[in-house]
Every structure is written in C-alpha cells, then in structure tokens.
Short mmCIF file of C-alpha atoms in Angstrom, two decimals:
data_model
loop_
_atom_site.label_atom_id
_atom_site.label_comp_id
_atom_site.label_asym_id
_atom_site.label_seq_id
_atom_site.Cartn_x
_atom_site.Cartn_y
_atom_site.Cartn_z
CA MET N 460 25.70 18.00 -24.50
CA LYS N 461 22.46 18.56 -22.63
CA ASN N 462 22.55 19.54 -18.99
CA PRO N 463 21.97 16.34 -16.90
CA ILE N 464 19.63 18.29 -14.61
CA ASP N 465 17.17 18.57 -17.50
CA ALA N 466 18.09 15.58 -19.68
CA PHE N 467 18.08 12.93 -16.97
CA PRO N 468 14.49 13.47 -15.72
CA ALA N 469 13.30 13.65 -19.34
CA ARG N 470 14.82 10.24 -20.11
CA VAL N 471 13.42 8.77 -16.91
CA LEU N 472 9.95 10.10 -17.72
CA ALA N 473 10.07 8.71 -21.28
CA PHE N 474 11.00 5.26 -19.95
CA ALA N 475 8.39 5.42 -17.19
CA ASP N 476 5.65 6.41 -19.64
CA SER N 477 6.57 3.53 -21.96
CA HIS N 478 5.68 1.19 -19.08
CA GLY N 479 2.76 3.12 -17.57
CA MET N 480 4.59 3.85 -14.31
CA LEU N 481 3.68 7.43 -13.43
CA PRO N 482 0.03 8.22 -14.12
CA ALA N 483 -0.98 11.79 -13.26
CA GLY N 484 -2.27 12.30 -9.76
CA SER N 485 -0.76 9.09 -8.32
CA THR N 486 0.99 8.67 -4.97
CA LEU N 487 4.47 7.13 -5.05
CA LEU N 488 6.49 5.61 -2.23
CA CYS N 489 10.20 5.95 -2.98
CA ALA N 490 12.49 3.33 -1.39
CA LEU N 491 15.31 5.48 -0.01
CA SER N 492 18.53 3.84 1.22
CA GLY N 493 20.57 7.03 1.10
CA GLY N 494 22.84 5.67 -1.64
CA GLY N 495 23.40 7.50 -4.91
CA ASP N 496 20.80 5.56 -6.92
CA SER N 497 17.94 6.08 -4.49
CA MET N 498 18.85 9.74 -3.88
CA ALA N 499 18.80 10.32 -7.64
CA LEU N 500 15.43 8.55 -7.88
CA LEU N 501 13.86 10.68 -5.14
CA THR N 502 15.26 13.91 -6.60
CA CYS N 503 14.05 12.98 -10.09
CA LEU N 504 10.57 12.04 -8.86
CA LEU N 505 10.25 15.34 -7.00
CA THR N 506 11.15 17.16 -10.24
CA LEU N 507 8.59 15.19 -12.25
CA ALA N 508 5.95 15.58 -9.56
CA LYS N 509 5.36 19.21 -10.41
CA ASP N 510 4.01 18.55 -13.91
CA ARG N 511 2.34 15.21 -13.13
CA ASP N 512 0.60 16.20 -9.89
CA LEU N 513 2.39 13.34 -8.14
CA THR N 514 2.56 12.89 -4.38
CA VAL N 515 5.99 11.59 -3.41
CA LEU N 516 6.62 9.82 -0.10
CA ALA N 517 9.78 8.06 1.07
CA ALA N 518 10.58 4.97 3.13
CA HIS N 519 13.91 3.88 4.63
CA TYR N 520 14.62 0.43 6.07
CA ASN N 521 17.49 0.06 8.53
CA HIS N 522 18.78 -3.51 8.25
CA GLN N 523 21.05 -3.01 11.30
CA LEU N 524 23.85 -4.91 9.56
CA ARG N 525 26.60 -2.28 9.55
CA GLY N 526 26.47 -0.96 13.10
CA GLU N 527 27.05 2.78 13.39
CA GLU N 528 27.14 3.15 9.60
CA SER N 529 23.53 1.95 9.38
CA GLN N 530 22.52 4.49 12.01
CA ARG N 531 24.28 7.28 10.10
CA ASP N 532 22.45 6.28 6.90
CA GLU N 533 19.13 6.53 8.74
CA ALA N 534 20.04 9.93 10.19
CA PHE N 535 21.16 11.14 6.75
CA VAL N 536 17.92 10.27 4.93
CA THR N 537 15.85 11.61 7.84
CA HIS N 538 17.61 14.98 7.66
CA TRP N 539 17.44 15.12 3.85
CA CYS N 540 13.72 14.39 3.76
CA GLU N 541 13.11 17.05 6.39
CA THR N 542 14.94 19.65 4.29
CA GLN N 543 13.05 18.57 1.13
CA LYS N 544 9.72 18.37 3.02
CA VAL N 545 9.21 14.75 1.93
CA PRO N 546 7.19 12.57 4.35
CA LEU N 547 9.45 9.71 5.46
CA THR N 548 8.68 6.40 7.16
CA VAL N 549 11.57 4.57 8.81
CA GLY N 550 11.55 0.86 9.59
CA ARG N 551 14.13 -1.29 11.37
CA GLY N 552 14.80 -5.00 11.59
CA ASP N 553 17.45 -7.35 12.91
CA VAL N 554 18.24 -9.08 9.63
CA ALA N 555 21.13 -11.13 10.99
CA ALA N 556 18.98 -12.59 13.78
CA ARG N 557 16.09 -13.38 11.42
CA ALA N 558 18.44 -15.03 8.90
CA ALA N 559 19.95 -17.24 11.63
CA GLN N 560 16.50 -18.12 12.95
CA GLN N 561 15.21 -19.14 9.52
CA GLY N 562 18.43 -20.71 8.29
CA LYS N 563 18.57 -18.40 5.26
CA GLY N 564 21.20 -16.11 3.75
CA ILE N 565 21.65 -12.49 4.84
CA GLU N 566 20.92 -11.04 1.38
CA GLU N 567 17.77 -13.12 0.89
CA THR N 568 16.47 -12.29 4.37
CA ALA N 569 17.28 -8.58 4.03
CA ARG N 570 15.40 -8.38 0.74
CA ALA N 571 12.35 -10.16 2.15
CA MET N 572 12.20 -7.96 5.24
CA ARG N 573 12.75 -4.77 3.25
CA TYR N 574 10.05 -5.51 0.70
CA ALA N 575 7.59 -6.55 3.41
CA PHE N 576 8.21 -3.19 5.11
CA LEU N 577 7.83 -1.26 1.86
CA LYS N 578 4.56 -2.98 0.97
CA GLU N 579 3.07 -2.42 4.42
CA THR N 580 4.19 1.20 4.41
CA ALA N 581 2.68 1.76 0.96
CA ARG N 582 -0.59 0.17 2.03
CA ALA N 583 -0.77 2.23 5.23
CA ALA N 584 -0.03 5.44 3.30
CA GLY N 585 -2.40 4.68 0.43
CA ALA N 586 0.43 4.78 -2.11
CA ASP N 587 -0.34 3.52 -5.62
CA CYS N 588 3.12 2.07 -6.17
CA ILE N 589 6.61 1.62 -4.73
CA ALA N 590 9.54 3.04 -6.71
CA THR N 591 12.93 1.35 -6.34
CA ALA N 592 16.22 2.60 -7.76
CA HIS N 593 17.46 -0.37 -9.80
CA ASN N 594 19.43 0.85 -12.82
CA ALA N 595 20.71 -0.53 -16.13
CA ASP N 596 23.99 -1.73 -14.60
CA ASP N 597 22.10 -3.53 -11.81
CA ASN N 598 20.12 -5.26 -14.54
CA ALA N 599 23.27 -6.35 -16.37
CA GLU N 600 24.84 -7.64 -13.15
CA THR N 601 21.68 -9.57 -12.29
CA LEU N 602 21.62 -11.23 -15.71
CA LEU N 603 25.28 -12.25 -15.37
CA LEU N 604 24.59 -13.72 -11.92
CA HIS N 605 21.70 -15.72 -13.35
CA LEU N 606 23.91 -17.01 -16.17
CA VAL N 607 26.61 -18.10 -13.71
CA ARG N 608 24.12 -19.94 -11.51
CA GLY N 609 22.10 -21.39 -14.39
CA THR N 610 18.84 -19.99 -15.66
CA GLY N 611 16.05 -20.27 -18.17
CA LEU N 612 14.19 -17.60 -20.09
CA ASP N 613 12.79 -16.06 -16.89
CA GLY N 614 16.28 -15.41 -15.55
CA LEU N 615 17.46 -14.08 -18.91
CA ALA N 616 14.72 -11.44 -18.82
CA GLY N 617 16.54 -9.61 -16.02
CA ILE N 618 14.84 -7.21 -13.62
CA PRO N 619 11.31 -6.32 -14.75
CA PRO N 620 10.56 -2.58 -15.11
CA LYS N 621 7.25 -3.14 -13.34
CA ARG N 622 5.89 -6.00 -11.25
CA GLY N 623 2.73 -5.57 -9.23
CA PRO N 624 3.07 -2.41 -7.12
CA ILE N 625 6.86 -2.19 -7.73
CA ILE N 626 8.12 0.21 -10.40
CA ARG N 627 11.72 0.88 -11.44
CA PRO N 628 11.90 4.22 -13.30
CA LEU N 629 15.74 4.25 -13.44
CA LEU N 630 16.10 0.83 -15.08
CA ALA N 631 17.23 2.31 -18.44
CA GLN N 632 19.81 4.65 -16.86
CA THR N 633 23.42 3.62 -16.21
CA ARG N 634 25.26 4.18 -12.95
CA ARG N 635 27.50 6.73 -14.70
CA GLU N 636 24.48 8.73 -15.89
CA ILE N 637 23.08 8.67 -12.36
CA GLU N 638 26.40 9.92 -10.93
CA ASP N 639 26.50 12.77 -13.50
CA TYR N 640 22.96 13.77 -12.53
CA LEU N 641 23.77 13.79 -8.82
CA ALA N 642 26.87 15.91 -9.40
CA ALA N 643 25.03 18.41 -11.60
CA ALA N 644 22.12 18.68 -9.14
CA GLY N 645 24.39 18.88 -6.09
CA VAL N 646 22.62 16.01 -4.35
CA PRO N 647 24.56 14.31 -1.52
CA PHE N 648 24.47 10.57 -0.94
CA ARG N 649 25.90 7.86 1.29
CA VAL N 650 28.29 5.09 0.23
CA ASP N 651 27.54 1.60 1.53
CA SER N 652 30.84 0.04 2.62
CA SER N 653 29.47 -3.47 1.95
CA ASN N 654 29.46 -2.67 -1.78
CA ALA N 655 33.23 -3.18 -1.72
CA ASP N 656 33.06 -6.56 0.03
CA PRO N 657 34.37 -9.17 -2.48
CA THR N 658 32.61 -12.01 -0.64
CA TYR N 659 29.40 -10.91 -2.38
CA ALA N 660 29.23 -12.32 -5.93
CA ARG N 661 27.52 -9.21 -7.27
CA ASN N 662 30.38 -7.01 -6.06
CA ARG N 663 32.93 -9.21 -7.83
CA ILE N 664 30.96 -8.99 -11.08
CA ARG N 665 30.70 -5.22 -10.69
CA ARG N 666 34.42 -4.83 -9.98
CA ASP N 667 36.00 -7.46 -12.25
CA VAL N 668 33.58 -8.38 -15.05
CA MET N 669 31.64 -5.24 -15.94
CA PRO N 670 34.77 -3.14 -16.77
CA VAL N 671 35.87 -5.77 -19.31
CA LEU N 672 32.45 -5.79 -20.98
CA ARG N 673 32.49 -1.99 -21.18
CA GLU N 674 35.90 -2.14 -22.84
CA LEU N 675 34.42 -4.41 -25.48
CA ASN N 676 31.33 -2.22 -25.84
CA PRO N 677 31.15 1.11 -23.98
CA ASN N 678 27.39 1.05 -24.51
CA PHE N 679 27.02 -2.47 -23.09
CA SER N 680 24.42 -1.75 -20.40
CA HIS N 681 22.16 0.20 -22.77
CA ARG N 682 22.39 -2.45 -25.50
CA LEU N 683 21.64 -5.19 -23.01
CA ALA N 684 18.62 -3.28 -21.70
CA ALA N 685 17.19 -3.13 -25.21
CA ASN N 686 17.75 -6.86 -25.74
CA LEU N 687 16.12 -7.70 -22.40
CA GLN N 688 12.99 -5.88 -23.53
CA HIS N 689 12.72 -8.28 -26.49
CA ILE N 690 13.22 -11.27 -24.19
CA ARG N 691 10.47 -10.00 -21.86
CA GLU N 692 8.12 -9.67 -24.82
CA ASP N 693 8.83 -13.28 -25.85
CA ARG N 694 8.27 -14.49 -22.31
CA ALA N 695 5.00 -12.56 -21.99
CA PHE N 696 3.78 -14.20 -25.21
CA LEU N 697 4.51 -17.68 -23.81
CA GLU N 698 2.85 -16.79 -20.50
CA GLY N 699 -0.27 -15.75 -22.39
CA LEU N 700 -0.32 -19.01 -24.35
CA ALA N 701 -0.06 -20.98 -21.11
CA GLN N 702 -2.93 -19.09 -19.48
CA VAL N 703 -5.18 -19.86 -22.45
CA ALA N 704 -4.04 -23.48 -22.87
CA GLN N 705 -4.38 -24.62 -19.25
CA LYS N 706 -6.72 -23.26 -16.59
CA PRO N 707 -6.17 -24.83 -13.14
CA ARG N 708 -9.19 -26.43 -11.49
CA ASP N 709 -9.82 -26.08 -7.77
CA GLU N 710 -9.28 -29.22 -5.72
CA ALA N 711 -9.38 -29.96 -2.00
CA ARG N 712 -6.32 -28.12 -0.62
CA GLY N 713 -4.91 -27.54 -4.07
CA LEU N 714 -5.24 -27.14 -7.82
CA SER N 715 -5.11 -29.50 -10.79
CA LEU N 716 -4.30 -29.52 -14.50
CA SER N 717 -5.33 -31.93 -17.24
CA ALA N 718 -2.53 -34.48 -17.62
CA ARG N 719 -3.42 -35.20 -21.25
CA GLU N 720 -3.53 -31.54 -22.27
CA LEU N 721 -0.36 -30.71 -20.33
CA ALA N 722 1.52 -33.58 -22.01
CA HIS N 723 0.56 -32.37 -25.49
CA LEU N 724 1.58 -28.74 -24.99
CA PRO N 725 4.93 -27.50 -26.38
CA ARG N 726 7.41 -27.71 -23.53
CA PRO N 727 7.91 -23.90 -23.09
CA VAL N 728 4.14 -23.49 -22.71
CA ALA N 729 3.71 -26.53 -20.46
CA VAL N 730 6.48 -25.30 -18.14
CA ARG N 731 4.72 -21.98 -17.75
CA ALA N 732 1.36 -23.63 -17.11
CA VAL N 733 2.94 -25.54 -14.21
CA LYS N 734 4.69 -22.44 -12.86
CA GLN N 735 1.49 -20.42 -12.99
CA THR N 736 -0.32 -23.14 -11.06
CA LEU N 737 2.40 -23.29 -8.42
CA ALA N 738 2.37 -19.51 -8.07
CA ARG N 739 -1.32 -19.67 -7.17
CA LEU N 740 -0.34 -22.00 -4.32
CA GLY N 741 2.31 -19.56 -3.13
CA ARG N 742 5.23 -21.58 -4.52
CA HIS N 743 7.03 -19.27 -6.95
CA GLN N 744 10.39 -21.06 -7.13
CA ILE N 745 10.97 -24.51 -8.62
CA SER N 746 14.04 -26.10 -10.20
CA ALA N 747 14.28 -27.37 -13.78
CA VAL N 748 14.80 -30.91 -12.46
CA HIS N 749 11.49 -30.82 -10.58
CA LEU N 750 9.70 -29.32 -13.57
CA ASP N 751 10.94 -32.23 -15.66
CA LYS N 752 9.56 -34.70 -13.10
CA ILE N 753 6.14 -33.03 -13.11
CA LEU N 754 5.92 -33.03 -16.91
CA ALA N 755 7.04 -36.68 -17.02
CA LEU N 756 4.30 -37.54 -14.52
CA ALA N 757 1.75 -35.88 -16.82
CA GLU N 758 3.10 -37.54 -19.96
CA ASN N 759 3.68 -41.14 -18.94
CA GLY N 760 3.40 -41.42 -15.17
CA PRO N 761 1.24 -44.07 -13.47
CA PRO N 762 -2.39 -43.04 -12.92
CA SER N 763 -1.81 -42.92 -9.17
CA GLY N 764 1.83 -41.79 -9.06
CA GLN N 765 3.09 -38.90 -6.96
CA ILE N 766 6.17 -36.74 -6.39
CA ALA N 767 7.13 -35.14 -3.06
CA LEU N 768 8.95 -31.85 -3.71
CA PRO N 769 10.61 -29.24 -1.45
CA GLN N 770 8.60 -26.62 0.48
CA GLY N 771 5.87 -29.11 1.35
CA LEU N 772 4.66 -29.50 -2.24
CA LEU N 773 3.05 -32.79 -3.28
CA VAL N 774 2.25 -33.44 -6.96
CA ARG N 775 0.20 -36.54 -7.72
CA ARG N 776 -1.46 -38.08 -10.75
CA ALA N 777 -5.12 -39.00 -10.37
CA TYR N 778 -6.07 -40.55 -13.71
CA ASP N 779 -6.27 -37.57 -16.10
CA ARG N 780 -5.53 -34.91 -13.50
CA VAL N 781 -2.18 -33.71 -12.18
CA ILE N 782 -3.00 -32.41 -8.70
CA PHE N 783 -0.81 -29.91 -6.85
CA THR N 784 -1.27 -29.75 -3.07
CA LEU N 785 0.66 -28.58 -0.04
CA GLU N 786 1.71 -31.51 2.11
CA ARG N 787 1.35 -29.68 5.40
CA SER N 788 -2.00 -30.35 7.00
CA PRO N 789 -3.98 -27.17 7.57
CA ALA N 790 -4.14 -26.11 11.19
CA ALA N 791 -7.48 -26.80 12.83
CA PRO N 792 -9.59 -23.76 13.73
CA PHE N 793 -9.04 -22.85 17.41
CA PRO N 794 -11.83 -22.14 19.93
CA PRO N 795 -12.66 -18.46 20.60
CA VAL N 796 -10.45 -16.85 23.27
CA THR N 797 -11.49 -13.90 25.45
CA ILE N 798 -8.97 -11.02 25.54
CA PRO N 799 -9.71 -8.89 28.64
CA GLY N 800 -6.50 -6.82 28.38
CA GLU N 801 -2.73 -7.15 28.46
CA GLY N 802 -1.17 -10.60 28.37
CA THR N 803 -0.13 -13.53 26.20
CA TYR N 804 -2.79 -15.71 24.61
CA ASP N 805 -2.52 -19.05 22.79
CA LEU N 806 -4.67 -19.20 19.67
CA GLY N 807 -4.02 -22.64 18.23
CA PRO N 808 -1.13 -22.17 15.78
CA TRP N 809 -0.68 -18.54 16.89
CA ARG N 810 0.47 -16.66 19.98
CA MET N 811 -0.95 -13.19 20.62
CA GLU N 812 0.94 -10.64 22.72
CA VAL N 813 -1.12 -7.69 24.00
CA ARG N 814 0.67 -4.75 25.63
CA ARG N 815 -0.14 -1.10 26.30
CA ALA N 816 2.32 1.34 24.75
CA ASP N 817 2.34 4.71 23.05
CA CYS N 818 2.13 4.36 19.29
CA PRO N 819 5.61 5.23 17.91
CA ALA N 820 6.05 7.78 15.17
CA ASP N 821 7.44 5.15 12.79
CA ALA N 822 4.82 2.51 13.57
CA VAL N 823 3.83 0.32 10.63
CA GLN N 824 0.42 -1.31 10.85
CA GLY N 825 1.22 -4.71 9.39
CA PRO N 826 -0.61 -7.99 8.89
CA PHE N 827 0.63 -9.32 12.24
CA GLN N 828 1.31 -6.13 14.22
CA TRP N 829 -1.29 -3.55 15.19
CA PHE N 830 -1.44 -0.36 17.26
CA LEU N 831 -5.11 0.14 18.21
CA ARG N 832 -6.84 2.92 20.15
CA PRO N 833 -8.09 1.50 23.49
CA GLU N 834 -11.06 3.88 23.49
CA ALA N 835 -12.13 2.52 20.09
CA LEU N 836 -12.39 -1.01 21.50
CA ASP N 837 -15.25 -2.50 23.54
CA PHE N 838 -13.65 -4.83 26.09
CA PRO N 839 -13.46 -7.73 26.53
CA LEU N 840 -12.25 -8.56 23.03
CA THR N 841 -12.51 -11.94 21.37
CA ALA N 842 -9.92 -13.68 19.19
CA ARG N 843 -11.47 -16.33 16.98
CA PRO N 844 -11.30 -17.90 13.50
CA ARG N 845 -13.08 -16.11 10.66
CA ALA N 846 -16.86 -16.42 10.34
CA THR N 847 -19.21 -16.04 7.39
CA GLY N 848 -20.04 -12.38 6.82
CA ASP N 849 -16.96 -10.94 8.56
CA ARG N 850 -16.06 -7.59 7.00
CA LEU N 851 -12.95 -5.42 7.29
CA ARG N 852 -11.91 -2.01 6.07
CA LEU N 853 -8.14 -1.63 5.77
CA PRO N 854 -6.54 1.84 5.84
CA GLY N 855 -7.27 3.79 2.68
CA ARG N 856 -9.20 0.94 1.07
CA ALA N 857 -12.83 0.03 0.65
CA GLY N 858 -14.39 -2.43 3.08
CA LYS N 859 -15.13 -5.98 1.95
CA THR N 860 -15.60 -9.48 3.33
CA LEU N 861 -12.66 -11.42 4.70
CA LYS N 862 -13.23 -14.05 2.02
CA LYS N 863 -12.74 -11.42 -0.67
CA TRP N 864 -9.69 -9.96 1.13
CA TYR N 865 -8.06 -13.38 1.39
CA ILE N 866 -8.57 -14.00 -2.32
CA ASP N 867 -7.32 -10.55 -3.34
CA GLU N 868 -4.26 -10.75 -1.08
CA LYS N 869 -3.50 -14.32 -2.26
CA ILE N 870 -3.55 -15.83 1.23
CA PRO N 871 -3.42 -19.63 0.74
CA ARG N 872 -6.80 -21.23 1.18
CA GLN N 873 -5.49 -23.89 3.57
CA ASP N 874 -4.33 -21.17 6.01
CA ARG N 875 -7.46 -19.02 6.14
CA ASP N 876 -9.45 -20.85 8.84
CA SER N 877 -6.51 -20.77 11.26
CA LEU N 878 -5.80 -17.02 10.95
CA PRO N 879 -7.14 -15.21 14.06
CA VAL N 880 -9.44 -12.23 13.85
CA LEU N 881 -9.88 -9.79 16.74
CA THR N 882 -13.44 -8.67 17.43
CA ASP N 883 -15.61 -6.78 19.89
CA SER N 884 -19.32 -5.97 20.05
CA HIS N 885 -18.94 -3.59 17.06
CA GLY N 886 -17.34 -6.12 14.71
CA LEU N 887 -13.79 -6.78 13.51
CA ALA N 888 -10.94 -4.74 14.97
CA ALA N 889 -8.20 -6.51 13.01
CA ALA N 890 -7.49 -9.67 11.04
CA ALA N 891 -4.23 -11.63 10.96
CA GLY N 892 -2.60 -11.67 7.54
CA LEU N 893 -4.38 -8.45 6.55
CA GLY N 894 -4.22 -5.69 9.17
CA PRO N 895 -6.34 -3.48 11.44
CA GLU N 896 -9.76 -1.94 10.87
CA GLU N 897 -9.21 1.65 9.72
CA THR N 898 -11.41 3.19 12.45
CA ARG N 899 -9.48 1.44 15.27
CA ILE N 900 -5.95 2.63 14.43
CA ALA N 901 -3.97 4.70 16.93
CA ALA N 902 -2.18 7.83 15.71
CA PRO N 903 1.55 8.35 16.43
CA GLY N 904 2.06 9.43 20.04
CA GLU N 905 -1.35 8.22 21.19
CA PRO N 906 -1.78 5.58 23.89
CA ALA N 907 -2.30 2.28 22.11
CA LEU N 908 -2.87 -1.39 22.54
CA HIS N 909 0.15 -2.95 20.81
CA ILE N 910 -0.80 -6.40 19.51
CA THR N 911 1.59 -8.82 17.83
CA LEU N 912 0.96 -12.30 16.45
CA THR N 913 3.64 -14.96 16.01
CA GLU N 914 3.16 -18.39 14.48
CA THR N 915 3.96 -21.32 16.74
CA GLU N 916 5.49 -24.57 15.54
CA ARG N 917 3.06 -26.81 13.65
CA THR N 918 3.06 -30.56 13.89
#
C-alpha cells in the first residue's frame, strides 16, 4: 500500500488536472475552517505548490454560532497558518442575527455570508480561484438530501467539481482517505461539535444512512462519484442545446423568449432555456410547478396572459414573446449628495455611514464596505448615481467603465441607476456593488475613512 503522504496528493492532482483546476503559476485561496477536510486541503495544496509554482492563501470565516468553540477554531487556524507561513484572512459575521433579520435558515444564511466573504477576499487578494474542501462523502450526502426533498437532473448531478471561481480538488476523495492522510502527515484539526447535532438532516444521513450504503458497497462513494460525472456530462449537453435553441432578447426591465419556439422544444431543453433566462435576471431557483406554468403559458396561454411568481418575478405572454421581468419597480436615481466628512447620509434607497477609524488587519474591501485613505481623497466628496464615462479600477484588476463592470459582475440592470458612486475632483473613489478604487485603499493599521452602505426599505 502506498504511503498516503505521497499517494493522496497525487490522486488530488490527477483529479484537479482532469477539471483544469490548478494551472501553473496561479494563486489559490483555500477556505480553511480548521476541520479535517480543510486542513487536508491546505496541506495538500502546499505540497502541490512546489512543483506547480502555486501561491496558496487561506481564509477563515467565523460564523459566531458556537460561542467559545468558534473563537478557538479561529485561534487554531491563525496559529497554524503562522507556523506554515501561509497568509490568512479572517472574517466574522453574526449569522444568527442576519438569519433572524432576513427570515431565513441558519445554514442557508451561513453559507451565503461565508461565500460572500470568500469571494471578496479572493478579489482583494487577486486570487484566481477559491478552493473548498468538499469530498466524495459530502457529495453522496448532498445527493441523498436532494433525493429526499425532491429533485431533477440538476440535483442528481451533486456538487460540481468547478463552478465559476470555486474549485473542489478533494471531491473524488473519501472522508476515510482524508483521515488517513492527516494521520500520516501529522496534521492537527478541529472537530465541529455541530456535526453531531441530529437536528441537521445531513448529520442524520451521515450517521444513519451512509453506514448502511457502505455495508452494501464499501466503495459506494467512489462509485457514486463516477456516476455523477456521467450525469453532469448529460446535463451539460442539454444546457448547450438550450443555449443554441433559445437566445433571450433584451426587453424593458427584463428578457424574453419566443413562445412558439419554446413550446416546440423537447421539455428537458425548454426547461433549461427558461432557467438560463431566469439566471440572467438573478433568479437561480425555481420550482418544477412554476416551470410547468411558464411552459404552459408559452404553449397555449392567452396572448396577454401573465403569471406572478415568488421573488418578485412576473412572467407574461405578449403575443409570440414570453417576457420575464422583475415586479419590483426600479428605484429612482437620487440627487447628488455632498459628503464633507463623518456622518450619516440618505441616498435614495441607500444609507451611507462615514466614520474615521484605523483600517483593521482583517479588513475586507467589499462591494458595500470600504476603508479609504483620507489623504487620497479631495474633500468634499460627492455621492451620486452613475454617469456616462465613469471608470473604476478595482484591486488587482484592469480599469474599465462602470457599465462594463456591471455587466461583468452580473448586477441586475434595473438596480444600476440607484447604486451610489463616491467621487471627488479626481474621479471615482468607490462604487456600490463593486468596491473601492485601487489607488484610494487604506492599508491595515492606517487611518481610514470607513464607509458602509445599507439598503433602506423600498416601496
């Protein structure tokens, strides 16, 4: 039997190369919880970095859900990264408070806040991708959860090895193989006590269902991973057919598809054409019942019929077009507001808080939070809607017009005119939804102007 210290990274590299995850010379941000999976991922990436000329960074998000245990996890990964000389960014968020405020579940809110932090950290650091430690058993558990709750082909495809900037190099490795690697390499890790909480459905599947499946087939997770690859290939083929068959047309505050062409497509292709259109409007989730209603509207609905769906989505038939729009009226552009210094400013649908504070070491320059150097700003500042010709250079990225940024970052068109930009006599200092101008950013420890934007209630 091969030594796990050598065999494990070799298997990870082979899987990563099959999906184009680790090109030579790239910069990787490793999501590091301190648990065994993420510690194995970081250790493996550091081993592979030597031959691939990879730059490996780490990021830890403290969800503040487990009290002192969460603090100990943060201290653990901080100390480990210091000993391994791995640059680490730490973020924190009150997940429970945010979940209560938004009326959403803890798990859903935690995931959204964590991924937002990881993406902002990667952008600020100039990382090419974000590596997460999902493994083959995670994939099997996810598929079983989808089956229990009801799913189509998308849910049956499991966790994708790669999606946008997110890569999952450990997705073909089982939890047992990861544990063997950690033991052989002498790598410590933390155990999350919530993993034993039976109120979470995933934990019950892990504890009660997975052992039975392994009794039936000890190689269950590996076999399932191979089958999921075939399902993903089938799904990708259907997605490609949909992209060719139906190209959405721009409409006022929305997009449209040909009703006649949509009605004549095979159902699996038509469903994907609708989903692709909704994704362009920022609506990635839709139930099978609502998909059926949309296809029925295209096939035999009245020429002026319409369907009101959740999340402010309105689908209406206009003769031969099925038009998808967001019901919420776009906020009107607000008048320019002078920002002489510290204070709270109302900017139409937004509230801007301006305070002086030293830039913290773990500061993340996000789309709605900025730490700017006062000496790089020409007061008074002005907060206003975007204007033709506005340009912005985000950290580590080439400068371009706001229009181009909004398109590239998939900011919904109906929101763009209401997003504030902060300017002075030299041009843009920052833009809501995107981030700060690279030349205006404060370094950790420097005096800064801390600016935050929060959205107010729309009517």
